[in-house]
PDB file of C-alpha atoms in Angstrom:
ATOM      1  CA  MET A   1     146.874  45.622 -26.713  1.00  0.00           C
ATOM      2  CA  ALA A   2     148.033  47.157 -23.429  1.00  0.00           C
ATOM      3  CA  ASP A   3     149.238  50.478 -23.047  1.00  0.00           C
ATOM      4  CA  ARG A   4     152.166  49.613 -20.570  1.00  0.00           C
ATOM      5  CA  VAL A   5     155.471  47.358 -20.677  1.00  0.00           C
ATOM      6  CA  GLU A   6     156.070  45.386 -17.301  1.00  0.00           C
ATOM      7  CA  PHE A   7     160.127  46.620 -16.932  1.00  0.00           C
ATOM      8  CA  GLU A   8     162.246  44.431 -14.456  1.00  0.00           C
ATOM      9  CA  LEU A   9     165.788  45.595 -13.616  1.00  0.00           C
ATOM     10  CA  VAL A  10     167.703  42.811 -11.519  1.00  0.00           C
ATOM     11  CA  SER A  11     170.950  42.996 -10.552  1.00  0.00           C
ATOM     12  CA  PRO A  12     173.525  40.362  -8.977  1.00  0.00           C
ATOM     13  CA  GLN A  13     172.413  41.128  -5.336  1.00  0.00           C
ATOM     14  CA  ARG A  14     168.417  41.944  -5.820  1.00  0.00           C
ATOM     15  CA  LEU A  15     165.362  42.875  -7.782  1.00  0.00           C
ATOM     16  CA  LEU A  16     165.857  46.604  -8.494  1.00  0.00           C
ATOM     17  CA  MET A  17     162.720  47.265 -10.468  1.00  0.00           C
ATOM     18  CA  SER A  18     159.677  45.467 -11.322  1.00  0.00           C
ATOM     19  CA  GLU A  19     156.950  47.882 -12.606  1.00  0.00           C
ATOM     20  CA  PRO A  20     154.375  48.727 -15.436  1.00  0.00           C
ATOM     21  CA  VAL A  21     156.084  51.647 -17.586  1.00  0.00           C
ATOM     22  CA  GLU A  22     155.204  53.441 -20.871  1.00  0.00           C
ATOM     23  CA  MET A  23     158.740  53.072 -22.673  1.00  0.00           C
ATOM     24  CA  VAL A  24     161.610  51.965 -21.819  1.00  0.00           C
ATOM     25  CA  VAL A  25     165.158  52.622 -23.549  1.00  0.00           C
ATOM     26  CA  VAL A  26     167.910  50.002 -23.066  1.00  0.00           C
ATOM     27  CA  PRO A  27     171.480  50.575 -24.323  1.00  0.00           C
ATOM     28  CA  GLY A  28     172.033  47.495 -26.349  1.00  0.00           C
ATOM     29  CA  VAL A  29     175.600  46.575 -28.050  1.00  0.00           C
ATOM     30  CA  GLU A  30     174.051  47.424 -31.491  1.00  0.00           C
ATOM     31  CA  GLY A  31     172.780  50.484 -29.954  1.00  0.00           C
ATOM     32  CA  ASP A  32     170.012  51.835 -27.652  1.00  0.00           C
ATOM     33  CA  PHE A  33     166.681  50.311 -28.329  1.00  0.00           C
ATOM     34  CA  GLY A  34     163.184  51.396 -27.080  1.00  0.00           C
ATOM     35  CA  VAL A  35     160.684  48.927 -25.769  1.00  0.00           C
ATOM     36  CA  LEU A  36     156.804  49.864 -26.165  1.00  0.00           C
ATOM     37  CA  PRO A  37     153.984  47.630 -25.272  1.00  0.00           C
ATOM     38  CA  GLY A  38     153.683  45.000 -28.269  1.00  0.00           C
ATOM     39  CA  HIS A  39     157.410  44.803 -29.040  1.00  0.00           C
ATOM     40  CA  SER A  40     158.811  42.241 -30.786  1.00  0.00           C
ATOM     41  CA  LEU A  41     160.551  39.154 -29.507  1.00  0.00           C
ATOM     42  CA  LEU A  42     164.098  39.875 -28.722  1.00  0.00           C
ATOM     43  CA  ILE A  43     167.327  39.202 -26.558  1.00  0.00           C
ATOM     44  CA  SER A  44     170.502  41.655 -26.304  1.00  0.00           C
ATOM     45  CA  ALA A  45     173.505  41.890 -24.642  1.00  0.00           C
ATOM     46  CA  VAL A  46     173.328  45.555 -22.837  1.00  0.00           C
ATOM     47  CA  ARG A  47     176.384  47.792 -22.689  1.00  0.00           C
ATOM     48  CA  PRO A  48     177.596  50.054 -20.139  1.00  0.00           C
ATOM     49  CA  GLY A  49     175.256  52.849 -20.575  1.00  0.00           C
ATOM     50  CA  VAL A  50     171.969  54.767 -19.017  1.00  0.00           C
ATOM     51  CA  ILE A  51     168.404  52.931 -18.981  1.00  0.00           C
ATOM     52  CA  ASP A  52     165.892  55.678 -19.748  1.00  0.00           C
ATOM     53  CA  ILE A  53     162.025  54.949 -18.107  1.00  0.00           C
ATOM     54  CA  HIS A  54     159.736  56.998 -19.700  1.00  0.00           C
ATOM     55  CA  GLU A  55     156.071  58.137 -18.538  1.00  0.00           C
ATOM     56  CA  GLY A  56     154.053  61.122 -19.934  1.00  0.00           C
ATOM     57  CA  GLY A  57     156.463  61.286 -22.830  1.00  0.00           C
ATOM     58  CA  GLN A  58     159.312  62.340 -20.671  1.00  0.00           C
ATOM     59  CA  VAL A  59     162.101  60.462 -19.198  1.00  0.00           C
ATOM     60  CA  ARG A  60     161.384  59.707 -15.497  1.00  0.00           C
ATOM     61  CA  ASP A  61     164.051  57.629 -14.207  1.00  0.00           C
ATOM     62  CA  ARG A  62     167.590  56.976 -15.521  1.00  0.00           C
ATOM     63  CA  ILE A  63     169.603  54.109 -14.535  1.00  0.00           C
ATOM     64  CA  PHE A  64     173.086  53.490 -15.074  1.00  0.00           C
ATOM     65  CA  VAL A  65     173.747  49.689 -15.958  1.00  0.00           C
ATOM     66  CA  ALA A  66     177.425  48.489 -16.108  1.00  0.00           C
ATOM     67  CA  GLY A  67     176.313  45.744 -19.020  1.00  0.00           C
ATOM     68  CA  GLY A  68     174.024  42.559 -18.956  1.00  0.00           C
ATOM     69  CA  PHE A  69     171.451  41.341 -20.975  1.00  0.00           C
ATOM     70  CA  ALA A  70     167.767  41.799 -21.970  1.00  0.00           C
ATOM     71  CA  GLN A  71     165.085  39.835 -22.913  1.00  0.00           C
ATOM     72  CA  VAL A  72     161.822  41.565 -24.338  1.00  0.00           C
ATOM     73  CA  SER A  73     158.671  40.323 -25.216  1.00  0.00           C
ATOM     74  CA  PRO A  74     155.359  42.072 -26.241  1.00  0.00           C
ATOM     75  CA  GLU A  75     154.476  42.435 -22.698  1.00  0.00           C
ATOM     76  CA  ARG A  76     157.808  42.605 -20.660  1.00  0.00           C
ATOM     77  CA  CYS A  77     161.363  43.901 -20.936  1.00  0.00           C
ATOM     78  CA  THR A  78     163.683  42.236 -18.263  1.00  0.00           C
ATOM     79  CA  VAL A  79     167.094  43.427 -18.064  1.00  0.00           C
ATOM     80  CA  LEU A  80     169.852  41.162 -15.807  1.00  0.00           C
ATOM     81  CA  ALA A  81     172.506  44.039 -15.102  1.00  0.00           C
ATOM     82  CA  GLU A  82     176.022  43.143 -13.804  1.00  0.00           C
ATOM     83  CA  GLU A  83     175.681  46.514 -11.789  1.00  0.00           C
ATOM     84  CA  ALA A  84     173.004  49.233 -11.591  1.00  0.00           C
ATOM     85  CA  ALA A  85     172.471  52.680  -9.726  1.00  0.00           C
ATOM     86  CA  MET A  86     170.168  55.089 -10.118  1.00  0.00           C
ATOM     87  CA  VAL A  87     172.183  57.972 -12.073  1.00  0.00           C
ATOM     88  CA  ALA A  88     170.996  60.643  -9.491  1.00  0.00           C
ATOM     89  CA  ASP A  89     172.800  58.390  -6.693  1.00  0.00           C
ATOM     90  CA  ILE A  90     176.392  58.380  -8.641  1.00  0.00           C
ATOM     91  CA  ASP A  91     178.795  60.444  -6.820  1.00  0.00           C
ATOM     92  CA  LYS A  92     180.636  62.070  -9.380  1.00  0.00           C
ATOM     93  CA  ALA A  93     183.790  62.267  -7.469  1.00  0.00           C
ATOM     94  CA  ALA A  94     183.791  58.323  -6.949  1.00  0.00           C
ATOM     95  CA  ALA A  95     183.314  57.732 -10.645  1.00  0.00           C
ATOM     96  CA  GLU A  96     186.350  59.938 -11.435  1.00  0.00           C
ATOM     97  CA  GLU A  97     188.167  57.719  -8.860  1.00  0.00           C
ATOM     98  CA  ARG A  98     187.208  54.728 -10.533  1.00  0.00           C
ATOM     99  CA  LEU A  99     187.882  55.715 -13.867  1.00  0.00           C
ATOM    100  CA  ALA A 100     191.247  56.737 -12.803  1.00  0.00           C
ATOM    101  CA  LYS A 101     191.960  53.241 -11.014  1.00  0.00           C
ATOM    102  CA  ALA A 102     190.570  51.417 -14.448  1.00  0.00           C
ATOM    103  CA  ARG A 103     193.114  53.564 -16.597  1.00  0.00           C
ATOM    104  CA  GLU A 104     196.050  52.543 -14.162  1.00  0.00           C
ATOM    105  CA  ALA A 105     195.091  48.847 -14.101  1.00  0.00           C
ATOM    106  CA  LEU A 106     194.734  48.651 -17.902  1.00  0.00           C
ATOM    107  CA  THR A 107     198.476  50.396 -18.208  1.00  0.00           C
ATOM    108  CA  GLU A 108     199.359  47.831 -15.443  1.00  0.00           C
ATOM    109  CA  ALA A 109     197.554  44.798 -17.822  1.00  0.00           C
ATOM    110  CA  GLN A 110     199.175  46.246 -20.864  1.00  0.00           C
ATOM    111  CA  GLN A 111     202.364  46.128 -19.596  1.00  0.00           C
ATOM    112  CA  THR A 112     201.987  42.598 -18.496  1.00  0.00           C
ATOM    113  CA  ALA A 113     200.639  41.519 -21.546  1.00  0.00           C
ATOM    114  CA  LYS A 114     204.094  42.766 -23.344  1.00  0.00           C
ATOM    115  CA  GLU A 115     206.308  40.834 -20.764  1.00  0.00           C
ATOM    116  CA  ALA A 116     204.366  37.470 -20.806  1.00  0.00           C
ATOM    117  CA  GLY A 117     203.827  37.792 -24.472  1.00  0.00           C
ATOM    118  CA  GLY A 118     199.813  38.363 -24.846  1.00  0.00           C
ATOM    119  CA  ALA A 119     198.132  38.231 -21.419  1.00  0.00           C
ATOM    120  CA  ASP A 120     194.497  38.903 -21.373  1.00  0.00           C
ATOM    121  CA  THR A 121     193.665  42.729 -20.839  1.00  0.00           C
ATOM    122  CA  LYS A 122     189.575  42.326 -21.943  1.00  0.00           C
ATOM    123  CA  ALA A 123     188.824  42.823 -18.005  1.00  0.00           C
ATOM    124  CA  ALA A 124     190.750  45.898 -17.684  1.00  0.00           C
ATOM    125  CA  GLU A 125     189.390  47.201 -21.109  1.00  0.00           C
ATOM    126  CA  LYS A 126     185.690  46.423 -20.034  1.00  0.00           C
ATOM    127  CA  GLU A 127     186.201  47.927 -16.366  1.00  0.00           C
ATOM    128  CA  LEU A 128     187.336  51.140 -18.245  1.00  0.00           C
ATOM    129  CA  LYS A 129     184.226  51.234 -20.528  1.00  0.00           C
ATOM    130  CA  THR A 130     182.054  50.919 -17.528  1.00  0.00           C
ATOM    131  CA  ALA A 131     184.029  53.608 -15.636  1.00  0.00           C
ATOM    132  CA  GLU A 132     183.966  55.921 -18.607  1.00  0.00           C
ATOM    133  CA  ALA A 133     180.025  55.272 -18.716  1.00  0.00           C
ATOM    134  CA  MET A 134     179.685  55.554 -15.282  1.00  0.00           C
ATOM    135  CA  LEU A 135     180.978  59.158 -15.201  1.00  0.00           C
ATOM    136  CA  ALA A 136     179.538  59.921 -18.555  1.00  0.00           C
ATOM    137  CA  ALA A 137     176.275  59.355 -16.807  1.00  0.00           C
ATOM    138  CA  ALA A 138     176.819  61.316 -13.833  1.00  0.00           C
ATOM    139  CA  SER A 139     178.124  64.248 -15.582  1.00  0.00           C
ATOM    140  CA  ARG A 140     174.798  64.357 -17.318  1.00  0.00           C
ATOM    141  CA  SER A 141     172.357  64.165 -14.559  1.00  0.00           C
TER     142      SER A 141
END
């Protein structure tokens, strides 16, 4: 068995990373999961959070993802992310502003839902969760 798993991170804009790593930890919707060489086949939705890339028993890189899907095989872990950024590159002030705008948008969506008799607020709720996760990632870097 190989001592590395090929990790690929793809966003709608481009291939962000493609390299062999010791381990990757992905924020799945049912909880974080670690991928080592020889992992069982798995497909999982990814929640907003941070992917940790491990090398030498330590976290080498931290990447914020806004959600997406992960496909795992014994040799590979591919994450198709809706949005991704290195945690170190996240501007905390911009993340705080995004969170404030997301809160405003959710409040407006909820008000519209009351007036329109049940309009959908899911997009606003999703953006709020993403903004909260991004700010949390920026605050821990």
